[in-house]
XYZ file of C-alpha atoms in Angstrom:
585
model
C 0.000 0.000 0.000
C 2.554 2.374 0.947
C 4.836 2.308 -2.328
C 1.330 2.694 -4.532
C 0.172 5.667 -2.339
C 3.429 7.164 -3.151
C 3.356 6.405 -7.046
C -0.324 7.797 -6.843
C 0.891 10.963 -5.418
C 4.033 11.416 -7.439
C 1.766 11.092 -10.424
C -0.820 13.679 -9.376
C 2.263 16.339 -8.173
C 3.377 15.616 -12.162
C -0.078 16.207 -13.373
C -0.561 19.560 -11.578
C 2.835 20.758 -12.632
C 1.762 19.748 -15.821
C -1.000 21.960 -15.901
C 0.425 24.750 -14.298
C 3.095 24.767 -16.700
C 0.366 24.704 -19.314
C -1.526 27.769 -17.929
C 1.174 30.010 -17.745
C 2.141 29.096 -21.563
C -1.333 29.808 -22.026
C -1.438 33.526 -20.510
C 1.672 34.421 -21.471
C 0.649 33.868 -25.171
C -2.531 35.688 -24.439
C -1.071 38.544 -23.452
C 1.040 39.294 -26.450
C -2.000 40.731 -27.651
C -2.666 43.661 -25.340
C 1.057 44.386 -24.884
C 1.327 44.799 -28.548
C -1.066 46.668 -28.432
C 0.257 49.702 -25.945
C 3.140 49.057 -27.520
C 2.208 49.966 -30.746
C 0.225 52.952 -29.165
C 2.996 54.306 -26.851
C 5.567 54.007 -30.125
C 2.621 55.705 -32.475
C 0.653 57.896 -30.349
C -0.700 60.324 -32.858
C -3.613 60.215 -35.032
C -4.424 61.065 -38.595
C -7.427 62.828 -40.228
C -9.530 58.886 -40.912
C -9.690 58.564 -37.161
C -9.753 63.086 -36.920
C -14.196 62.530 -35.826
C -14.307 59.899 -33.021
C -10.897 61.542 -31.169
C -11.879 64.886 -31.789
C -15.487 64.206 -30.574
C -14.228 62.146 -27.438
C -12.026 65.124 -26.458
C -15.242 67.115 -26.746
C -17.203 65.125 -24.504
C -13.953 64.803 -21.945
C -13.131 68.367 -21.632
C -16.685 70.154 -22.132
C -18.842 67.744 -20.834
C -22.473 66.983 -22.599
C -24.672 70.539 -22.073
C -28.161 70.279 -20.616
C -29.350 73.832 -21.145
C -28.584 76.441 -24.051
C -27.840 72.963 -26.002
C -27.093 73.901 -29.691
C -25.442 77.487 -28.686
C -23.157 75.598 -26.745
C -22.211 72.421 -28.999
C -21.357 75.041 -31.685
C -19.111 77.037 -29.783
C -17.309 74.538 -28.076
C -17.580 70.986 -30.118
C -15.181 70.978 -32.848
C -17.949 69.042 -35.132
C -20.214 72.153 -35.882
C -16.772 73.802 -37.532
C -15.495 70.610 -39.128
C -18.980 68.616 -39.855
C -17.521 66.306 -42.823
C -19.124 65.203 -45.862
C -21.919 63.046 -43.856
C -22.484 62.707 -39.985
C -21.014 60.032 -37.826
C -22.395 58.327 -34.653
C -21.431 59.652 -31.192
C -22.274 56.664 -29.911
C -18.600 55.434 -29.511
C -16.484 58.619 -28.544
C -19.714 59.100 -25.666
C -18.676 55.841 -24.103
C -15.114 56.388 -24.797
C -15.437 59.107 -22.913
C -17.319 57.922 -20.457
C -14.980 54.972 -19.751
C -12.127 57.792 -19.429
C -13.923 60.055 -16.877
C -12.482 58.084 -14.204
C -9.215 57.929 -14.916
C -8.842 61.317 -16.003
C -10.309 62.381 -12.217
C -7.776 59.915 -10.467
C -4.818 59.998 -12.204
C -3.521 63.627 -12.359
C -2.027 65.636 -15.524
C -2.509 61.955 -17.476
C -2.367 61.889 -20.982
C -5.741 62.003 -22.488
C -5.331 61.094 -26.107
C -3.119 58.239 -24.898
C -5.579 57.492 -22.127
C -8.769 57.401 -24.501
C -6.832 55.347 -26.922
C -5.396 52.661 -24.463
C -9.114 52.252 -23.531
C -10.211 51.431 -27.237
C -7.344 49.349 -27.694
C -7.541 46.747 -24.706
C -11.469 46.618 -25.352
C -10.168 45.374 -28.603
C -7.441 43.479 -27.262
C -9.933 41.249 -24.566
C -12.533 41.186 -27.328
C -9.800 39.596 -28.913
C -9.163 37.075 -26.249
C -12.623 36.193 -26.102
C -12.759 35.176 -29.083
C -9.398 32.862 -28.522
C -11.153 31.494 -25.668
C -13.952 30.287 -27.735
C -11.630 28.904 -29.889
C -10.311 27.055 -27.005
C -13.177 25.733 -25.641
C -14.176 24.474 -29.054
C -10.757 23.059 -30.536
C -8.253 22.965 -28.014
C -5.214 24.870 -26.277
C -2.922 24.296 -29.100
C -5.168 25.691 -31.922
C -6.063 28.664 -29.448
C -2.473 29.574 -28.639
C -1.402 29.513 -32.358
C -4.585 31.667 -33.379
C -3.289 34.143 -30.545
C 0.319 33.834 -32.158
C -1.099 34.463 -36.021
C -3.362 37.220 -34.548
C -0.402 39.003 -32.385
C 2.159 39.279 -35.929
C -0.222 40.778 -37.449
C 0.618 44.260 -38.165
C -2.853 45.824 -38.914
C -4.886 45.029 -36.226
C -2.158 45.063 -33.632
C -1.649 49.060 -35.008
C -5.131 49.916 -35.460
C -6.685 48.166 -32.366
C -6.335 51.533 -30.366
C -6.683 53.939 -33.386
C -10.459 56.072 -32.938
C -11.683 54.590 -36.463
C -15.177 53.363 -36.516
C -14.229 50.536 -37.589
C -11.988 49.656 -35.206
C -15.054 51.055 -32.552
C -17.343 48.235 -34.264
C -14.106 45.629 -34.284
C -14.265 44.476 -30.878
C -18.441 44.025 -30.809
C -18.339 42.101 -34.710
C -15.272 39.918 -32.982
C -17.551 38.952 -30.079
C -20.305 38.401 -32.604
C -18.477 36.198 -34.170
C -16.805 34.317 -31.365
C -21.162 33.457 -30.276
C -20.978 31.179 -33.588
C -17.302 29.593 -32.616
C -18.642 28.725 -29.818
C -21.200 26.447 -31.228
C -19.597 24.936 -33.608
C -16.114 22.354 -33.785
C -17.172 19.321 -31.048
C -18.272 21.211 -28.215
C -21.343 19.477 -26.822
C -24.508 22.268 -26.106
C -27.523 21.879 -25.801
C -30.102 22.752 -28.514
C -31.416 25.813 -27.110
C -27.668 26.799 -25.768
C -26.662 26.981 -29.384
C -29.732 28.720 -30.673
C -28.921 31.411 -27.966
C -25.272 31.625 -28.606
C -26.246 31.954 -32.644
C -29.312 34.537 -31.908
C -26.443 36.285 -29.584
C -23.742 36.608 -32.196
C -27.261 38.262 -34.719
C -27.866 40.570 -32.337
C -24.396 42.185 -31.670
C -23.826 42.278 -35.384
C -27.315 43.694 -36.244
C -26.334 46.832 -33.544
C -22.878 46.712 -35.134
C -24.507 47.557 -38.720
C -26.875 49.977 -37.182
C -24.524 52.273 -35.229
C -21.060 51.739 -36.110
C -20.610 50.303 -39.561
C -23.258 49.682 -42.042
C -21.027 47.315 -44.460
C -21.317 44.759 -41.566
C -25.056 44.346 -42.560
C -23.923 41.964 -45.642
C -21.409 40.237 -42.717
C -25.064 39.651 -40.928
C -26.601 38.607 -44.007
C -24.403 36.244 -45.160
C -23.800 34.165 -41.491
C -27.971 34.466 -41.390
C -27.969 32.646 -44.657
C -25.384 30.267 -43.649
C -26.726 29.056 -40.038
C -30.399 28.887 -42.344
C -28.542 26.534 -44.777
C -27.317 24.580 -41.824
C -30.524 24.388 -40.479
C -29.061 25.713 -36.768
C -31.456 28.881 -36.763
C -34.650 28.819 -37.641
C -36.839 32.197 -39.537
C -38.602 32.606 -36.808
C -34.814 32.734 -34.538
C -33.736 35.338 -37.156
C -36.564 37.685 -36.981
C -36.595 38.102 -33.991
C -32.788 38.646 -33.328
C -32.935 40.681 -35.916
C -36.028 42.600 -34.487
C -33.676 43.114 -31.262
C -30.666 44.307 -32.524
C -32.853 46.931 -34.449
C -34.690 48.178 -31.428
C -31.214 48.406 -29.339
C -29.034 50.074 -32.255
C -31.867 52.440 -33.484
C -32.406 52.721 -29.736
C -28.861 53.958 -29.015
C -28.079 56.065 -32.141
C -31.008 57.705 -32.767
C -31.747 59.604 -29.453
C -27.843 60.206 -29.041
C -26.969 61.411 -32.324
C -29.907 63.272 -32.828
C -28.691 65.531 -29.970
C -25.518 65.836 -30.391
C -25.748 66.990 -34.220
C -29.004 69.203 -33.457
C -31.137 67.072 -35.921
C -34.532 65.012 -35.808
C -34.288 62.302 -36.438
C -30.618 61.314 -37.326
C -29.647 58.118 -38.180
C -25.699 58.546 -39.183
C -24.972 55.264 -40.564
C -27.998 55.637 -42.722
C -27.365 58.912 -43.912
C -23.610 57.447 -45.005
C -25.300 54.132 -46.813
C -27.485 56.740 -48.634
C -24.230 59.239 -48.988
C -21.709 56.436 -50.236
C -23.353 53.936 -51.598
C -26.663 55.171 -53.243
C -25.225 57.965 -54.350
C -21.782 56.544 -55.223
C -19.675 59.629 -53.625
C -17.617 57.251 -51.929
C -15.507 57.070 -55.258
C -14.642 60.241 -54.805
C -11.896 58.709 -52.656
C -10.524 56.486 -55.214
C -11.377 52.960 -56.865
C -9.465 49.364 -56.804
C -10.269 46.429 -59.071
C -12.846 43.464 -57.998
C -9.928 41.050 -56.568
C -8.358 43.881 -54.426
C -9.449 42.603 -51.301
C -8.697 38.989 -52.051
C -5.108 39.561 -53.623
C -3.992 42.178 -51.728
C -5.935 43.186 -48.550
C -5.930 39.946 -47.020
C -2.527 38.841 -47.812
C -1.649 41.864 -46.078
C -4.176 41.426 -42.945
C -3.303 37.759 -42.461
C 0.636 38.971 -43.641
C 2.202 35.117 -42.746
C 1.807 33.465 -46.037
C 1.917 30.143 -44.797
C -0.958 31.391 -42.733
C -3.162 31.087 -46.007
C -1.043 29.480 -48.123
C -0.649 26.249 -46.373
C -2.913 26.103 -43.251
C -6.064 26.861 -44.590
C -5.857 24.610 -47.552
C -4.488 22.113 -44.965
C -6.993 22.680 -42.639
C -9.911 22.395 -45.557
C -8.112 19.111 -46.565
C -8.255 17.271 -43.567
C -11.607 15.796 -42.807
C -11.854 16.323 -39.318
C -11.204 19.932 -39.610
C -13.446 21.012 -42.510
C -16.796 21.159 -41.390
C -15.630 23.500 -38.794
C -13.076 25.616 -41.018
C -16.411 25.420 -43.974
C -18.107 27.538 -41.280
C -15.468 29.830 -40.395
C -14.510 30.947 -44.540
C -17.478 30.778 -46.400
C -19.815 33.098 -44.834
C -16.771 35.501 -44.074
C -15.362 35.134 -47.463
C -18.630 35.770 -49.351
C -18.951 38.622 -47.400
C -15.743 40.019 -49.058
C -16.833 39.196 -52.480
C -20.429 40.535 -52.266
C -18.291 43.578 -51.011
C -15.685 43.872 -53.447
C -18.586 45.025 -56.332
C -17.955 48.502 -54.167
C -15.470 50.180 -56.142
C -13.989 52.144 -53.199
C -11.907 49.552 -51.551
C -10.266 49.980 -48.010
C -8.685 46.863 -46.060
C -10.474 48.413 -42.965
C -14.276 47.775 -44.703
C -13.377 44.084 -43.743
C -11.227 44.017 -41.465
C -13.806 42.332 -39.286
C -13.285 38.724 -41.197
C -9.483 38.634 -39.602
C -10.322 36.798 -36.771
C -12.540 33.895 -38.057
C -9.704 33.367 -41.046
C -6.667 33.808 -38.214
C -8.631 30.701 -36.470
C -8.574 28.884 -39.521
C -5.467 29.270 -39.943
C -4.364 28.452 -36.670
C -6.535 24.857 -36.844
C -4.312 23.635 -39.552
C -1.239 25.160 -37.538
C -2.418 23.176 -34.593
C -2.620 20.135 -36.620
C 0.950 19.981 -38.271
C 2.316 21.149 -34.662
C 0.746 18.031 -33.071
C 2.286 15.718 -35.608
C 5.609 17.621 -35.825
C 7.051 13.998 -34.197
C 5.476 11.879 -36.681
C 6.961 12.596 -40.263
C 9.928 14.436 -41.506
C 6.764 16.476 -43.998
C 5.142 17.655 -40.741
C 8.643 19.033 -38.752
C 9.500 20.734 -42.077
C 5.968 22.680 -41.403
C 6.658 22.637 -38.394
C 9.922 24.606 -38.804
C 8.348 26.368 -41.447
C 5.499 27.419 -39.400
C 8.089 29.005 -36.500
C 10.480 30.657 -39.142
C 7.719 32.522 -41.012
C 5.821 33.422 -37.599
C 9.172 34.555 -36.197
C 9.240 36.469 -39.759
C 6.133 38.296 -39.325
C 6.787 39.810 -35.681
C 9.763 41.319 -37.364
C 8.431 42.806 -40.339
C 4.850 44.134 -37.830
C 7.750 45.956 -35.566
C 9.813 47.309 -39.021
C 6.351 48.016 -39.826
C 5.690 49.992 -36.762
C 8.847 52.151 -37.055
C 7.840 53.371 -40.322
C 4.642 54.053 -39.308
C 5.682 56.113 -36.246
C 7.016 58.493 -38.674
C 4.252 59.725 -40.255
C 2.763 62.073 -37.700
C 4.594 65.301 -38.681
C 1.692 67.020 -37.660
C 2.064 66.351 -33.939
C 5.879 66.492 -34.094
C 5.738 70.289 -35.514
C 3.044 71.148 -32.183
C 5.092 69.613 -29.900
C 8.540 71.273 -30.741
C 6.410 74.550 -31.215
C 5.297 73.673 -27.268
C 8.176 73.378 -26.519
C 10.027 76.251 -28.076
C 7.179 79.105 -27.344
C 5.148 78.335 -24.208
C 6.115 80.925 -21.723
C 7.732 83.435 -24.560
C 4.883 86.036 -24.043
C 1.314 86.229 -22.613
C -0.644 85.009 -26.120
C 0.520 82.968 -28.837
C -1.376 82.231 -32.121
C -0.753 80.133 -34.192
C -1.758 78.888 -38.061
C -1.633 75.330 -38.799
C -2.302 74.191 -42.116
C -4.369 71.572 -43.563
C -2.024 68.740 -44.310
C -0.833 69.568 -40.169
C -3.868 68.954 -38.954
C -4.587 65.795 -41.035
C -1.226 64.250 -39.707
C -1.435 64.639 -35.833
C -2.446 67.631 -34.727
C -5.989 66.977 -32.470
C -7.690 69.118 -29.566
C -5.876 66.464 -27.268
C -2.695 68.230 -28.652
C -3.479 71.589 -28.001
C -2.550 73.478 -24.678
C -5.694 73.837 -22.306
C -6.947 76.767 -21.642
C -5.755 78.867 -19.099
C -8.241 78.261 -16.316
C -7.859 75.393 -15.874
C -7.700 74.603 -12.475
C -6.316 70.742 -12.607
C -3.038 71.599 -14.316
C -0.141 74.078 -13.302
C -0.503 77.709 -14.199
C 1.020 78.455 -17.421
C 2.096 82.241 -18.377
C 0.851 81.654 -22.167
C -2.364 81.518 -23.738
C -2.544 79.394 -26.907
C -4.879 80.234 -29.755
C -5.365 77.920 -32.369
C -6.371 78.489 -36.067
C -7.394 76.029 -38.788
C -8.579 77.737 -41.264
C -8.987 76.125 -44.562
C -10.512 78.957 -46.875
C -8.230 79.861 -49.682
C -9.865 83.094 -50.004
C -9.118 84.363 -46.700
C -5.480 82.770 -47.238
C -4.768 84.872 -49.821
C -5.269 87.998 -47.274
C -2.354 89.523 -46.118
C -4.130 90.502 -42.692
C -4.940 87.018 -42.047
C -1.611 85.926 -41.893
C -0.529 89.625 -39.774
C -2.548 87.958 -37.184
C -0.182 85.421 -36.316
C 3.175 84.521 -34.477
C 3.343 81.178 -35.442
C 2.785 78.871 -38.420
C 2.851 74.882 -39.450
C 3.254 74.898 -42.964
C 3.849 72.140 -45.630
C 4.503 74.792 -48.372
C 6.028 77.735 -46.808
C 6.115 79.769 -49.396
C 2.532 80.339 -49.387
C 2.670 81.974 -45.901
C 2.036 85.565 -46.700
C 4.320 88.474 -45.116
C 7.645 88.130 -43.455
C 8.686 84.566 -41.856
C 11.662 82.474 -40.822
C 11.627 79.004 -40.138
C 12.873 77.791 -37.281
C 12.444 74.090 -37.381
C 11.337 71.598 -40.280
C 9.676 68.264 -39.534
C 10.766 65.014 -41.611
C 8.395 62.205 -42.078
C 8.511 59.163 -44.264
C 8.297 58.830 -48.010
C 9.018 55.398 -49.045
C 11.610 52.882 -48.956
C 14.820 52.637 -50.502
C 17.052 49.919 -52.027
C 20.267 49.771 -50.267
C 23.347 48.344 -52.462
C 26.028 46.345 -50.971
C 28.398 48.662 -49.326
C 25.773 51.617 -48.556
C 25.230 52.636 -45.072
C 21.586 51.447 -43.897
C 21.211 54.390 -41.140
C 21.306 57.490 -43.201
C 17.485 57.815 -43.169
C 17.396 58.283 -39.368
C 20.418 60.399 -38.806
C 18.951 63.742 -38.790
C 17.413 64.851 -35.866
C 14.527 66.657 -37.517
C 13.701 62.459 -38.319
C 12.651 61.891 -34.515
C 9.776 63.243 -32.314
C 11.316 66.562 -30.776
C 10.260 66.914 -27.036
C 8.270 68.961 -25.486
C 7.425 67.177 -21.946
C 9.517 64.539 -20.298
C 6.754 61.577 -21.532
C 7.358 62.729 -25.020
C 11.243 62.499 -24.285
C 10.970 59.075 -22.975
C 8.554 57.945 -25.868
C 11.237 59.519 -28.178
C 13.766 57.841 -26.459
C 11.663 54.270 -27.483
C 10.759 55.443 -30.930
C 14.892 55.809 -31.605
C 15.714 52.262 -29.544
C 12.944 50.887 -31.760
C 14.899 52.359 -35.288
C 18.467 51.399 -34.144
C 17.313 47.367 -32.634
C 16.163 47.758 -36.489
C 18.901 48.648 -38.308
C 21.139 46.149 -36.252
C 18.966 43.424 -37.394
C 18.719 44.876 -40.902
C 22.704 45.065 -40.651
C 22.866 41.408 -39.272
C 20.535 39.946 -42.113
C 22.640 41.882 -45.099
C 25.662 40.527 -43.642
C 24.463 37.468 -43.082
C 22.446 36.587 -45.819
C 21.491 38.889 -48.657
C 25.163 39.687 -49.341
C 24.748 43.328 -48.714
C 21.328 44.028 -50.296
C 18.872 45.511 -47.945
C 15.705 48.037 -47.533
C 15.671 51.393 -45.748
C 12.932 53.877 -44.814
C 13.616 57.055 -46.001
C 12.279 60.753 -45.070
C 12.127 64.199 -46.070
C 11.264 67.788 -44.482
C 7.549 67.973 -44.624
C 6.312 70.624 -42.234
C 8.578 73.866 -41.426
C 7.455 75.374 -38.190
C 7.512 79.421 -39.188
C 7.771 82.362 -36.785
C 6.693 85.804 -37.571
C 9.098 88.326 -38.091
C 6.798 91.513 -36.711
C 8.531 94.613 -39.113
């Protein structure tokens, strides 16, 4: 007895180290996907004029609060969306609880950084939506195909970048992902019962039906085409549809309706509508450009998914293998008729279906799973195997040479914060002019320096006033230009009156070919390259942004040494803004 009660508890002390072992592979992988995402945010923390409504609007709501009394008269003279309306409304129904999710944290955490603040927010509600949807993959197909869908999902540059970014796509991103992760859940061996799985699939209906309505009305032909599927199946019934479909009206029209209607001073508005009716109907939306019917499927998703054996060899794998199709069959072809119903829109935009990633990462990751299981069993599956970990380890590097470049295309902010930097506390009132192309690369309300009177930050001995004028009428006036002490120009020359410039901005243009015996670092020697500093977070965020660019050019260096012989690609820049000063005659 007494040597079996000791094998019996040697066994169970192996079996729990076993599974704690497990576990913490299993969070550890999880939480690449939030820290890439801060990361990405603290190395990129600007914006650019796609996401200009939703931050612009949250910083509204933030700093002015949401009036009660003299309603329109004070919306137009304080919210920045009764000067800058855009070609059609958008919803308020994301920057409102953006903003509301911030209040807290703004009241307990002195002088933090809003923009950075609201963003984080955005991003980790996309990150654990996310991780949600891995842990439906989990519960449905194992550990192993979860932790590889997390691994797939985490080197990808695109979402990873734009998780935290204020588009509203990226708003209705986290709500489609949970959608979709109410269908995973019912699917791939997990035993429910009937009405557990009609709820789970009504569920998923629901979020996407409020998705459509609010946030994003291309996701309506995303609801469509899973409806159509699960009727196929025969897992929903018509009845089941209408009325999910009944209840996701009722809550969306519910939310944006009221809210937008009051925020925009118009009854009734429904934004999303007004945009169907604006893009589509009307076909304005080709006024920003047109792509050819297979754009999404030979470019956009190559690029989304960016590991090639991803969908080159797991999918197909995955759809190969008998035990794995049924539940791959349900992940691709409502997704992927969704993107070809879509691609008869001429205006194409990776972000319009973006919202696919995650069912076609999990895909991917079941036939990853499978050739990592077998990677013992043939000399075919370790080659995968090893194929799978090279090209993975591939992809994190490109998504963080990815990153860099990206960083650098916020001249925008970089010209406001030297200016900061250089002029607060120079005399009692500053103005200054920033042009268009400024305040479509960076510059937000965030950005600007509060006003005066405000009693939870330091006093400050200047008063910043801020002008964005666009008319080219009144820019041809030479008074309008007298006005000012400042400027953030692209083209400097059309600055009227007398002007020196005392800074210029780089940001990036392209990349470059470098020959065997060229230096790779010339792009990122000048200073004017970098973020200049204008509070000790933006010196230690600079200070990442440069370790970032030189860990980059050592591996660039080690991998044209190594292995291309000398041949490599650089990012290069150019001056793009000039930061002007008045010279008063």
């Amino acid at each position: 007895m007494g040597p079996s009660l000791i094998h019996i508890g040697v066994c169970t002390g192996h079996v729990t180290n076993t599974a704690i072992m497990r576990r913490l592979t299993d969070t550890t992988i999880a939480l690449l996907v939030p820290l890439l995402v801060l990361l990405h945010l603290y190395v990129a923390p600007y914006t650019k004029v796609e996401e200009s409504f939703n931050i612009q609007a949250t910083h509204d709501i933030l700093t002015y609060g949401v009036p009660f009394k003299n309603v329109r008269s004070y919306l137009e003279s304080c919210y920045d969306h009764f000067t800058f309306p855009g070609s059609v409304p958008r919803t308020f129904v994301g920057p409102l609880a953006l903003a509301g999710a911030s209040r807290p944290l703004v009241w307990l955490v002195e002088g933090v950084d809003k923009q950075i603040l609201v963003r984080a927010i955005l991003g980790l509600y996309n990150a654990f939506s996310i991780l949600a949807f891995r842990n439906g993959i989990a519960k449905a197909f194992g550990r192993n195909t979860a932790n590889w869908y997390v691994i797939f999902q985490a080197s990808q540059f695109h979402v990873m970048y734009y998780a935290s970014r204020t588009l509203s796509n990226f708003f209705a991103f986290g709500l489609s992902t949970l959608a979709l992760r109410s269908v995973t859940l019912s699917i791939g061996g997990v035993q429910h019962q009937v009405g557990d799985q009609v709820y789970e699939y009504q569920k998923g209906l629901v979020l996407l039906t409020v998705v459509g309505i609010v946030f994003r009305s291309e996701i309506a032909i995303l609801l469509g085409c899973h409806t159509v599927w699960l009727l196929l199946q025969q897992r929903l019934s018509l009845r089941n549809v209408v009325a999910s479909g009944l209840v996701g009206l009722v809550i969306g029209l519910g939310l944006t309706v009221p809210i937008d209607s009051f925020f925009w001073q118009k009854l009734p508005l429904w934004p999303e509508f007004t945009g169907f009716m604006f893009n589509i109907m009307q076909g304005r939306s080709t006024d920003w450009g047109t792509s050819p019917f297979h754009y999404y499927f030979t470019s956009a998703l190559p690029r989304l998914l960016l590991n090639p054996l991803a969908y080159q060899v797991c999918i197909p794998l995955a759809l190969y293998t008998p035990a794995l199709r049924g539940p791959v069959l349900d992940m691709l072809v409502p997704n992927l008729v969704f993107v070809a119903i879509y691609s008869f829109q001429p205006h194409k935009e990776w972000r319009f279906i973006v919202y696919v990633i995650p069912p076609l990462t999990a895909a991917a990751a079941m036939g990853a799973s499978w050739i990592w299981t077998r990677r013992t069993k043939s000399t075919a599956y370790r080659v995968l195997a090893l194929g799978l970990l090279g090209f993975t380890a591939t992809s994190f590097v490109i998504s963080l040479g990815m990153l860099a470049v990206s960083s650098l295309n916020y001249p925008g902010a970089d010209a406001l914060n030297y200016l900061h930097a250089h002029a607060d506390g120079s005399k009692e009132v500053v103005k200054v002019h920033m042009d268009t192309f400024s305040c479509t690369t960076g510059v937000t309300r965030f950005l600007q320096m509060p006003a005066m009177e405000d009693s939870s930050l330091p006093a400050r001995r200047t008063l910043w006033v801020y002008d964005k004028t666009e008319n080219e009428t009144q820019l041809l006036r030479p008074a309008f230009w007298d006005q000012f002490d400042y400027a953030l120009a692209e083209m400097p020359e059309r600055a009227i009156g007398s002007w020196e410039i005392i800074h210029t901005i780089d940001a990036f243009t392209g990349l470059k070919l470098i020959r065997p015996g060229e230096q790779s670092s010339a792009g990122f020697d000048r200073e004017t390259s970098f973020v200049p500093f204008s509070e000790p977070e933006d010196f230690h965020r600079g200070v990442t942004r440069r370790g970032i660019y030189r860990s980059w050019l050592h591996v660039e260096e080690f991998v044209r040494n190594k292995f291309t012989r000398g041949w490599g690609i650089r990012a290069t820049t150019e001056p793009r803004i000039s930061v002007l000063k008045s010279i008063k005659l």
